[in-house]
Tab-separated table of C-alpha atoms and ligand atoms in Angstrom:
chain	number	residue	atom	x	y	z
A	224	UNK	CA	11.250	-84.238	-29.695
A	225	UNK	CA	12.279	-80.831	-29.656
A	226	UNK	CA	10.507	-77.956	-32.229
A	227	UNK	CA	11.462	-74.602	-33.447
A	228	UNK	CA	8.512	-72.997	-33.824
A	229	UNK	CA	8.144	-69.548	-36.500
A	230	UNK	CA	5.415	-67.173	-36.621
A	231	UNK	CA	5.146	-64.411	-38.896
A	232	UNK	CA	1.368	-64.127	-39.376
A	233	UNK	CA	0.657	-60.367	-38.945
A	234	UNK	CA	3.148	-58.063	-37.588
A	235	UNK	CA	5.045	-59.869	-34.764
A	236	UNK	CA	7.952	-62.293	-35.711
A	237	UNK	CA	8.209	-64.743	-33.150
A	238	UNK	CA	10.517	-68.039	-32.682
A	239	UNK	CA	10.852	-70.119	-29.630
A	240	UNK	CA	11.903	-74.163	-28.893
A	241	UNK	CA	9.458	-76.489	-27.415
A	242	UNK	CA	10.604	-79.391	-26.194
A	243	UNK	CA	7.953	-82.581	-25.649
A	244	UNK	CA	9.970	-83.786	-22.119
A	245	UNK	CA	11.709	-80.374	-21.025
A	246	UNK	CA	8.833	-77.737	-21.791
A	247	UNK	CA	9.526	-74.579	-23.303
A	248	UNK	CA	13.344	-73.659	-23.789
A	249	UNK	CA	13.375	-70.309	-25.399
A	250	UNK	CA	11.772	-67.536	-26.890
A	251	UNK	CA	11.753	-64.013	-28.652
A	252	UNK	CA	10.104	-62.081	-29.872
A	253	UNK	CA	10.545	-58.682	-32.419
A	254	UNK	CA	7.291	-56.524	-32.889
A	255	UNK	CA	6.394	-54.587	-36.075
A	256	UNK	CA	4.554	-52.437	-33.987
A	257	UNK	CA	6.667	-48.863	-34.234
A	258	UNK	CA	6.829	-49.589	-37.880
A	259	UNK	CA	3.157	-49.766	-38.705
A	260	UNK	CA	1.714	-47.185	-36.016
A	261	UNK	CA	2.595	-44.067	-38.599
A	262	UNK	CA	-0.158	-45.677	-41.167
A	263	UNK	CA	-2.437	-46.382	-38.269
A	264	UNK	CA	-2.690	-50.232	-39.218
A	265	UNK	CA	-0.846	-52.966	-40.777
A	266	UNK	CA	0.694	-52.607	-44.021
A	267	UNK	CA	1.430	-55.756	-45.427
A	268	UNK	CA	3.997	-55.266	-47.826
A	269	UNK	CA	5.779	-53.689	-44.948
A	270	UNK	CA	5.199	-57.074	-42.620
A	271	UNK	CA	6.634	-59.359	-44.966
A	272	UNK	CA	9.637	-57.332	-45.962
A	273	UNK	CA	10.598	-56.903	-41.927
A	274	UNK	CA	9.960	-60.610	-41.367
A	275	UNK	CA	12.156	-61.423	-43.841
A	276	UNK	CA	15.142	-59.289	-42.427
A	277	UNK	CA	14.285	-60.153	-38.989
A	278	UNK	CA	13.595	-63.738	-38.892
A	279	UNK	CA	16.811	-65.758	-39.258
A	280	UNK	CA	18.372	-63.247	-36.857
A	281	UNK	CA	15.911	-63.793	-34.159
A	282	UNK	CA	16.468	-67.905	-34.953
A	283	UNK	CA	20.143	-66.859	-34.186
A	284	UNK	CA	19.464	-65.640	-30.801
A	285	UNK	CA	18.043	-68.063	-29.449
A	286	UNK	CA	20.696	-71.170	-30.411
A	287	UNK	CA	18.747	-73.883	-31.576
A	288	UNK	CA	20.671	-76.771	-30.720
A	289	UNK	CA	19.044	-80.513	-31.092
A	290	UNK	CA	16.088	-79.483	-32.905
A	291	UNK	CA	14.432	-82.546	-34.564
A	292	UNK	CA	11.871	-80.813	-35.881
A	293	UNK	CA	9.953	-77.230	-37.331
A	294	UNK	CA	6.737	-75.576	-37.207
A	295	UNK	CA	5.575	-72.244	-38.830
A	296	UNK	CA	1.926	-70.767	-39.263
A	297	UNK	CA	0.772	-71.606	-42.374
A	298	UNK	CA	-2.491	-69.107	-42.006
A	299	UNK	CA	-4.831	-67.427	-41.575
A	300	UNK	CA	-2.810	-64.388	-42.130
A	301	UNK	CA	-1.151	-62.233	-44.399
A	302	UNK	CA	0.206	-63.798	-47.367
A	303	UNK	CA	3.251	-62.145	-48.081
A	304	UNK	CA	3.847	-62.250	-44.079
A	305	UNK	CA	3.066	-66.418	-43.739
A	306	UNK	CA	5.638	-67.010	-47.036
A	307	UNK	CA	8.478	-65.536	-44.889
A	308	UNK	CA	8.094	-67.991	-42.209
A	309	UNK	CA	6.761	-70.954	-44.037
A	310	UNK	CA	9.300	-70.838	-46.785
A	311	UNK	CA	12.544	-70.247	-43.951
A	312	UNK	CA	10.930	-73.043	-42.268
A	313	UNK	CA	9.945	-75.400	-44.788
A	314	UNK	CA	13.528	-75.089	-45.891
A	315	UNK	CA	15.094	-75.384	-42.795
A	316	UNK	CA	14.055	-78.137	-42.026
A	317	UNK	CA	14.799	-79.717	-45.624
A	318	UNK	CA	18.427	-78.446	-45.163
A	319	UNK	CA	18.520	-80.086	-41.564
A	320	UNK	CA	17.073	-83.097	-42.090
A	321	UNK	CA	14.368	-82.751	-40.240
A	322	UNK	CA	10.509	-82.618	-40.157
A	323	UNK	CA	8.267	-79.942	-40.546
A	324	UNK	CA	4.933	-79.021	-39.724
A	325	UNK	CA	2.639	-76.055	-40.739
A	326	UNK	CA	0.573	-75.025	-38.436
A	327	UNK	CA	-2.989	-73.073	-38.088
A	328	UNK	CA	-2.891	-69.734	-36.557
A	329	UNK	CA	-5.984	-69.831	-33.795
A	330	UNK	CA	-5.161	-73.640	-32.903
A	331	UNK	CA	-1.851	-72.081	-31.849
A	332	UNK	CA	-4.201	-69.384	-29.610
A	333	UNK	CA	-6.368	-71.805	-28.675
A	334	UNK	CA	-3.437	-74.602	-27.322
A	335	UNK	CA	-1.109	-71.405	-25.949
A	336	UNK	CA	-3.247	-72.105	-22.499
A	337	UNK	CA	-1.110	-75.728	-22.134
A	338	UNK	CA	2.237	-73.876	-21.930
A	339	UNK	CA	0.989	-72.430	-18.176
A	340	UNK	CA	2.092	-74.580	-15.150
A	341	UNK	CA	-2.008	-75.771	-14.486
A	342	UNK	CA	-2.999	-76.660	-18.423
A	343	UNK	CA	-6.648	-77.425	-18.479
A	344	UNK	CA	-7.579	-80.986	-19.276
A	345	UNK	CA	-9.615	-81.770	-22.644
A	346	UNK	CA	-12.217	-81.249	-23.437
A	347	UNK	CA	-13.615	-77.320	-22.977
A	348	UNK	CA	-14.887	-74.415	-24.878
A	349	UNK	CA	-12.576	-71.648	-26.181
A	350	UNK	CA	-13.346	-68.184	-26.376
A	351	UNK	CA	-10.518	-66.970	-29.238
A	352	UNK	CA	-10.700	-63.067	-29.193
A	353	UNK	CA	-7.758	-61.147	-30.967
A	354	UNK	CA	-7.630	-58.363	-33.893
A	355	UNK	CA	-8.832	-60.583	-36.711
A	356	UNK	CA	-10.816	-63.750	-34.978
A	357	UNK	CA	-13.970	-63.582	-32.412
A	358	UNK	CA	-14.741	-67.137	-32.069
A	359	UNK	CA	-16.458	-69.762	-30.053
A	360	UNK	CA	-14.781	-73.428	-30.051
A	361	UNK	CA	-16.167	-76.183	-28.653
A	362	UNK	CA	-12.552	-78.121	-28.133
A	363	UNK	CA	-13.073	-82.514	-27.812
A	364	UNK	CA	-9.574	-83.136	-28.272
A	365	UNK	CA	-6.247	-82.162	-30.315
A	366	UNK	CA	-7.839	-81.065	-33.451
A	367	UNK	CA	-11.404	-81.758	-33.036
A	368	UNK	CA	-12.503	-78.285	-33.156
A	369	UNK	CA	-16.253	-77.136	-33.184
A	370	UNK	CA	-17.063	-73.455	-34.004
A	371	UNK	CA	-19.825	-72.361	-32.068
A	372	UNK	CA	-19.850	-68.713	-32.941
A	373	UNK	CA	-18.009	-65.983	-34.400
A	374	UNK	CA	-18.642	-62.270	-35.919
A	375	UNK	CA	-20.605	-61.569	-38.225
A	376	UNK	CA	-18.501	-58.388	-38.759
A	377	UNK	CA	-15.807	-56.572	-37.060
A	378	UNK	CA	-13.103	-58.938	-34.604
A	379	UNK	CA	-13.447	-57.650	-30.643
A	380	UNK	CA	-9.865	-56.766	-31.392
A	381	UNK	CA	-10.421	-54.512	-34.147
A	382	UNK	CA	-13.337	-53.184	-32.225
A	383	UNK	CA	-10.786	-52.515	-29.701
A	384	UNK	CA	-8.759	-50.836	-32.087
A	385	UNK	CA	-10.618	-48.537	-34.352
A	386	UNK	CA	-12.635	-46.922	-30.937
A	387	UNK	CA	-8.919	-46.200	-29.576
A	388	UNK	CA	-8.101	-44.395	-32.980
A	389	UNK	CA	-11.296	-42.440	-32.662
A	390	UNK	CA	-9.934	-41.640	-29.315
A	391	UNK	CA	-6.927	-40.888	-30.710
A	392	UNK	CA	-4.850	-43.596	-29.410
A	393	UNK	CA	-2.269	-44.786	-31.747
A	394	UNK	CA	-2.374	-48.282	-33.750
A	395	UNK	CA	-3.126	-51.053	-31.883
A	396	UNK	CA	-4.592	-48.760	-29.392
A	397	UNK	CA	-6.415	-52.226	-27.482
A	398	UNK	CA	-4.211	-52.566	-24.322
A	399	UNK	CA	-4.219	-48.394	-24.079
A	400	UNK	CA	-7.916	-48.308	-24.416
A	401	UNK	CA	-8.246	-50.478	-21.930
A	402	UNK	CA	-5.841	-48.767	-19.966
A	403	UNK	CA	-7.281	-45.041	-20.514
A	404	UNK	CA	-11.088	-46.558	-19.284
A	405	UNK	CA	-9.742	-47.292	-15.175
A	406	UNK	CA	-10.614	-43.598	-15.314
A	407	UNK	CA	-13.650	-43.418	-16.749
A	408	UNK	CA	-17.190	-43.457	-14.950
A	409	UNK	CA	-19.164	-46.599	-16.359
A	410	UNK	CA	-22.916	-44.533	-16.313
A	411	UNK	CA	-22.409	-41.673	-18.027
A	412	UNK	CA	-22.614	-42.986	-21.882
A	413	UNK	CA	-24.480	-46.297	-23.007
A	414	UNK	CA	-23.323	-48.032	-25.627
A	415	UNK	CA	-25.303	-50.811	-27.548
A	416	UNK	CA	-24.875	-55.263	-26.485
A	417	UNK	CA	-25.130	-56.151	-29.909
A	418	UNK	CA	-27.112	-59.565	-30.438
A	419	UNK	CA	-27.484	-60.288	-26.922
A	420	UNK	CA	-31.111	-60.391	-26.824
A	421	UNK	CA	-30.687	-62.709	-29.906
A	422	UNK	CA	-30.369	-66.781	-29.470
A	423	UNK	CA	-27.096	-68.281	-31.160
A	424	UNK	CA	-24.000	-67.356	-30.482
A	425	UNK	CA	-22.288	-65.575	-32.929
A	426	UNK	CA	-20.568	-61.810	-32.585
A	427	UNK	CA	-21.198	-58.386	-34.033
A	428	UNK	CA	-18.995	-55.397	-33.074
A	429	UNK	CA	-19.031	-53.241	-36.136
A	430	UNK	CA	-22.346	-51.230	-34.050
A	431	UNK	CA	-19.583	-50.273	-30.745
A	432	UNK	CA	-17.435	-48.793	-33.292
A	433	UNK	CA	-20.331	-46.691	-34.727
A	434	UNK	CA	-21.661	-45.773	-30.956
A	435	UNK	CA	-18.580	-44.523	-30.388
A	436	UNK	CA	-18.382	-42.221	-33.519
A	437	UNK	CA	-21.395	-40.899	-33.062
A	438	UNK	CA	-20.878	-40.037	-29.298
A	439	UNK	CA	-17.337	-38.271	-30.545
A	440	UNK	CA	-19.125	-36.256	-33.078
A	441	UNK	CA	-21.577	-34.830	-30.173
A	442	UNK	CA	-18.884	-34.286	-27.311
A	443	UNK	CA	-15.381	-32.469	-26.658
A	444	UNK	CA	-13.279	-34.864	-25.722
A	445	UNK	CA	-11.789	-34.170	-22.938
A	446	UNK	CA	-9.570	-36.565	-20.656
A	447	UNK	CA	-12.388	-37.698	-18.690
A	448	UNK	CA	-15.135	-37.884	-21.564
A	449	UNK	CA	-12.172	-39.880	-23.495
A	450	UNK	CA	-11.652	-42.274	-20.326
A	451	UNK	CA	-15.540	-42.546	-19.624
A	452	UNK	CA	-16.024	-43.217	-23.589
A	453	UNK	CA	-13.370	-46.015	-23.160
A	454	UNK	CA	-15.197	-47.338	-20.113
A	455	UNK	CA	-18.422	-47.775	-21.644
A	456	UNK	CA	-17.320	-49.198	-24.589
A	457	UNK	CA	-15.453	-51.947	-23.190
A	458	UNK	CA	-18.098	-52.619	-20.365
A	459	UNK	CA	-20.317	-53.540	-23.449
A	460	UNK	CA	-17.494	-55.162	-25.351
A	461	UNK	CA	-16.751	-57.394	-21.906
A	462	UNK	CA	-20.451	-58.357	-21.202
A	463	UNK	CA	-21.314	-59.460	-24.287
A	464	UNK	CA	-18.140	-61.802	-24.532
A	465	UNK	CA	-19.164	-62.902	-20.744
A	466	UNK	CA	-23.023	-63.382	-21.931
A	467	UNK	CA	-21.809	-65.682	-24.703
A	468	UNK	CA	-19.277	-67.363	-23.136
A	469	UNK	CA	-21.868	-68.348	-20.444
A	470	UNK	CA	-24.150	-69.754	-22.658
A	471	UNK	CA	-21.838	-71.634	-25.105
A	472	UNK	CA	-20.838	-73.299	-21.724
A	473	UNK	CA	-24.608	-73.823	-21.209
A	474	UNK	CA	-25.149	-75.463	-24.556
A	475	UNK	CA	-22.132	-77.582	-24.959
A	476	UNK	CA	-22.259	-78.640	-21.237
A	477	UNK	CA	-18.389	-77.975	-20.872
A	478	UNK	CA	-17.277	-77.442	-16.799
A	479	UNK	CA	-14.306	-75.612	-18.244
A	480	UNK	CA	-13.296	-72.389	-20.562
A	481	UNK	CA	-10.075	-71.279	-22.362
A	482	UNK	CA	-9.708	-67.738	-22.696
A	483	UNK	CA	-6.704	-66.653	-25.408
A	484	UNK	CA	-5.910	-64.207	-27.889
A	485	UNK	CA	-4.594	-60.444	-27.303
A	486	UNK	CA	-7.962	-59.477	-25.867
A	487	UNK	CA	-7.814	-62.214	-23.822
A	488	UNK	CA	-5.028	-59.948	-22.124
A	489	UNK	CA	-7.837	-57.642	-20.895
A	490	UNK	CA	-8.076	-57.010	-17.389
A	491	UNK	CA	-12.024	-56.564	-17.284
A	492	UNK	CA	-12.688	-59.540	-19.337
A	493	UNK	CA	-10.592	-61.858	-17.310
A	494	UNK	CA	-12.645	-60.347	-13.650
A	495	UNK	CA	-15.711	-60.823	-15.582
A	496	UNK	CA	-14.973	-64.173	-16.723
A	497	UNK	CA	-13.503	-65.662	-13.222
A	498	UNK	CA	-17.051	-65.586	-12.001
A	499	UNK	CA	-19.007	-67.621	-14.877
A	500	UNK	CA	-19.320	-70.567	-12.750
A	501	UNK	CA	-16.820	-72.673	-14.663
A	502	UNK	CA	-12.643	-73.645	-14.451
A	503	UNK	CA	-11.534	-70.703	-16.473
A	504	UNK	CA	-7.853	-70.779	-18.080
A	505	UNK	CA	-5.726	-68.216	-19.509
A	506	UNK	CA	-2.422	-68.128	-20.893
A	507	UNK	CA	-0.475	-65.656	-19.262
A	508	UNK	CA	-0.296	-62.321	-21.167
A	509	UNK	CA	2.502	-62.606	-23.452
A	510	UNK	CA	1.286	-65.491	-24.753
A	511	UNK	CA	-2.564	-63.902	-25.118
A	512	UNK	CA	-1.032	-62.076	-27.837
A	513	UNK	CA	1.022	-63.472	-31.126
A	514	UNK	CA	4.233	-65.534	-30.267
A	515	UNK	CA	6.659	-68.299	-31.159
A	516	UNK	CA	5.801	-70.373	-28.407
A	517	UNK	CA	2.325	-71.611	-28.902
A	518	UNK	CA	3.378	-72.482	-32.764
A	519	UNK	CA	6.145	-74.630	-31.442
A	520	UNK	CA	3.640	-76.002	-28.885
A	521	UNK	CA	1.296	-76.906	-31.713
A	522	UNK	CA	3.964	-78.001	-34.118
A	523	UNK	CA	5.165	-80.635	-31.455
A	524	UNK	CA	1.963	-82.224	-30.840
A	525	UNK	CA	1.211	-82.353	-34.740
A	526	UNK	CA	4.476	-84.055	-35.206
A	527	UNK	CA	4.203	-86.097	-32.394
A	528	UNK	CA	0.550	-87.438	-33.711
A	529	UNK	CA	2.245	-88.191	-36.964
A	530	UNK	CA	1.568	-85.573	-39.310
A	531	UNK	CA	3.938	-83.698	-41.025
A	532	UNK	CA	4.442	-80.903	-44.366
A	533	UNK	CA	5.353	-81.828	-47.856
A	534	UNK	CA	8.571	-80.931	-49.693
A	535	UNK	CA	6.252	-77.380	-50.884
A	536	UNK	CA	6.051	-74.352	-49.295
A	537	UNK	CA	1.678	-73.597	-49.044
A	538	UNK	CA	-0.164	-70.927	-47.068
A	539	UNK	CA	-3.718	-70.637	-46.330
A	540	UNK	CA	-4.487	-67.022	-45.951
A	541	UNK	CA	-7.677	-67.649	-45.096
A	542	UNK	CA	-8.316	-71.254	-43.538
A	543	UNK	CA	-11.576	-71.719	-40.983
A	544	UNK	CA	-10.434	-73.782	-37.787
A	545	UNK	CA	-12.658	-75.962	-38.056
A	546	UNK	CA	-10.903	-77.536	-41.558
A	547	UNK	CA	-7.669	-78.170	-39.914
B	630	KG4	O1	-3.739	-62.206	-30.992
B	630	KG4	P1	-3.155	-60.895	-31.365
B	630	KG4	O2	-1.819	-60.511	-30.818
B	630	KG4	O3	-3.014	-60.750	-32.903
B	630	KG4	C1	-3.913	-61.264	-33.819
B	630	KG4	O4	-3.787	-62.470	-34.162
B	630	KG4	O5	-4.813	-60.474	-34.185
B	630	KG4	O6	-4.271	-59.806	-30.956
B	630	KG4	C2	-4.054	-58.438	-31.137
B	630	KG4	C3	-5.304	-57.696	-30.718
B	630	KG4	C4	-5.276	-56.220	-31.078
B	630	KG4	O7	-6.532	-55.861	-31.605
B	630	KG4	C5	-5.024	-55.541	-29.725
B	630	KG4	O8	-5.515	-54.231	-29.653
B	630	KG4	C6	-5.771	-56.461	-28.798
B	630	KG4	O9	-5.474	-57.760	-29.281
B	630	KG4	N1	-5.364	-56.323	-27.382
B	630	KG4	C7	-6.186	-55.897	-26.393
B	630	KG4	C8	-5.418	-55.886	-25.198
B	630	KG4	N2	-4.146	-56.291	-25.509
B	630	KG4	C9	-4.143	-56.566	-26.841
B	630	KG4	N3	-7.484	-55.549	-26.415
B	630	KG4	C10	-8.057	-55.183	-25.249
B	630	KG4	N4	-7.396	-55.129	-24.074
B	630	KG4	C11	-6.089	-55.467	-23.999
B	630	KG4	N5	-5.447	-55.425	-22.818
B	631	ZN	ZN1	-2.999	-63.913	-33.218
C-alpha cells in the first residue's frame, strides 16, 4: 500500500507518500507563514485561497507514482483551509481509482512519533501541544484514544504566540520566543503555574499571557528584560507541561510518553521531559510541527484497518479526538 497524504489544516500545505513496506518516500512542504505574519495571525480566507493555488503543484513535485491510495485532514481546522485538501483529495482518488481516507488532525500529531527510526510500542500517553490543541491522551491502540486533559482556555502554542507578539516578535513568534529566552536570567520575573496546585489534569494558559502584559506595562523592554521575560515565561509554560505529564503517567500507569506538536519542538520542554522517569518519544522537529507525512502515515494505517471515505467531500472543523 502506498498513500499520498494532503494537509491543509491551518497555514502549511503539506503532501508526502507513505508507503506500508518502504517507509516514507517523499515530502514537501510550502508554509503560509510570510503571508499571514503582516496581520499578525492567520487569516483564513487567505489559507484556503493559497492552498488552493499551491496544492496540486506541490503533488507535482513530488511524482506520485503507484499510489493506491489518499489521505487528507478532514479537521479540526479551518474550514475553508480542510475543503482545499479534502475536496483535491477526495477527487483524486475518485479520478484514480483509488481509496481514500480522511483523516483527524491530532491523531496525525499524535502517530507522527512512528515515522522516527525507534517508534514507541503501544500503548502510552501523549502529550499533544501545538497552536490550537493542549491535550493529554491516554493512547491503547490505533484509535483508542482517551483524553485525559486539555485547556480550559488558551493552547500552549498560542500562549507561545501572543507573549512573543507582546514582545514584539512577529506571528508565530513560538520557536523565536524560545529562542530570544537562552539569554534571559530565569529569577528575575515570576510568572504564575496555573492549576498546578489543582488535582486533574487539564491546562490553563490564558493567566501567562496576562503575566506577561502586565510585566510589559511596568518595564522598558530592553534586550535583556525582553530575553529574561521570555525565560520566565516559558520556564512556567515547561513545568507545568512536565508536572502534568508526570502525573498523567502516574494515573494511567503508562512506562512510556509521546511528545508531538510544534511545541513539542521546544528545546526546554524536551530537557525537562527526558528526565520524567519514563521512555519519552519525539518526532523529530519537522514533523513536531504541521506536515504531509504524519497524514499519509495515518491515512495508511486507516486504510490498511479497512476503513475508508465516501464518494462526499465532509470536514469536521471542530471534531474532539476522542470521537474518531
Ligand atoms: O502543530 P503546529 O505546527 O500547528 C498547529 O496545528 O497548531 O504548531 C504550531 C505552534 C505555534 O504556536 C508555534 O509558535 C509553536 O507551535 N512552536 C513552538 C516552537 N516551534 C513551534 N513553541 C515553542 N517553542 C518552539 N520551539
Ligand atoms: Zn498541527
Amino acid at each position: 500500500m502506498r498513500i499520498l497524504g494532503l494537509e491543509t489544516s491551518c497555514d502549511e500545505t503539506a503532501v508526502a507518500i507513505y508507503d506500508a513496506q518502504k517507509g516514507l518516500l517523499a515530502h514537501v512542504l510550502y508554509s503560509q507563514v510570510a503571508l499571514h505574519a503582516e496581520y499578525g495571525g492567520v487569516v483564513p480566507e487567505l489559507a484556503s485561497r493559497d492552498h488552493s493555488a499551491k496544492l496540486l503543484g506541490l503533488i507535482d513535485e513530488i511524482k506520485p507514482q503507484g499510489i493506491t491510495g489518499i489521505a487528507f485532514t478532514v479537521g479540526p481546522g479551518l474550514a475553508g483551509a480542510l475543503l482545499v485538501g479534502a475536496a483535491l483529495g477526495r477527487s483524486l482518488g475518485y479520478a484514480w481509482g483509488v481509496p481514500a481516507i480522511g483523516v483527524h488532525h491530532m491523531e496525525g500529531h499524535l502517530l507522527a512519533p512512528m515515522l522516527e527510526p525507534h517508534p514507541p510500542e503501544f500503548p502510552f500517553v501523549a502529550l499533544l501541544v501545538s497552536g490550537g490543541h493542549t491535550l493529554l491522551v491516554n493512547v491503547a491502540g490505533l484509535g483508542q484514544y482517551q483524553i485525559l486533559g486539555e485547556s480550559v482556555d488558551d493552547a500552549v502554542g498560542e500562549a507561545f504566540d501572543k507573549t512573543a507578539k507582546l514582545l514584539g516578535i512577529p506571528y508565530p513568534g513560538g520557536a523565536a520566543l524560545a529562542a530570544l529566552s537562552e539569554q534571559g536570567n530565569p529569577n528575575r520575573f515570576h510568572f504564575p503555574r496555573p492549576m498546578l496546585n489543582r488535582a486533574g489534569l487539564d491546562f490553563s494558559f490564558s493567566g501567562l499571557k496576562t503575566a506577561a502584559a502586565q510585566i510589559i506595562a511596568k518595564e522598558t523592554l530592553d534586550e535583556q528584560t525582553r530575553a529574561d521575560i521570555a525565560r520566565s515565561f516559558q520556564d512556567a509554560a515547561v513545568e507545568t507541561l512536565s508536572v502534568k505529564c508526570q502525573r498523567a503517567l502516574q494515573v494511567t500507569g503508562q512506562k512510556r510518553l509521546v511528545v508531538a506538536g510544534g511545541v513539542g519542538a521546544n528545546k526546554a520542554l524536551r530537557e525537562a521531559l527526558a528526565h520524567i522517569g519514563a521512555d519519552v518519544y519525539f518526532p523529530r522537529h519537522e514533523f513536531c510541527t504541521d506536515n504531509g507525512a504524519m497524514i499519509a502515515y495515518v491515512g495508511c494505517q486507516r486504510l490498511l484497518a479497512g476503513q475508508t471515505s465516501d464518494l462526499s467531500i465532509q470536514i469536521w472543523p471542530r471534531w474532539s479526538l476522542d470521537q474518531i
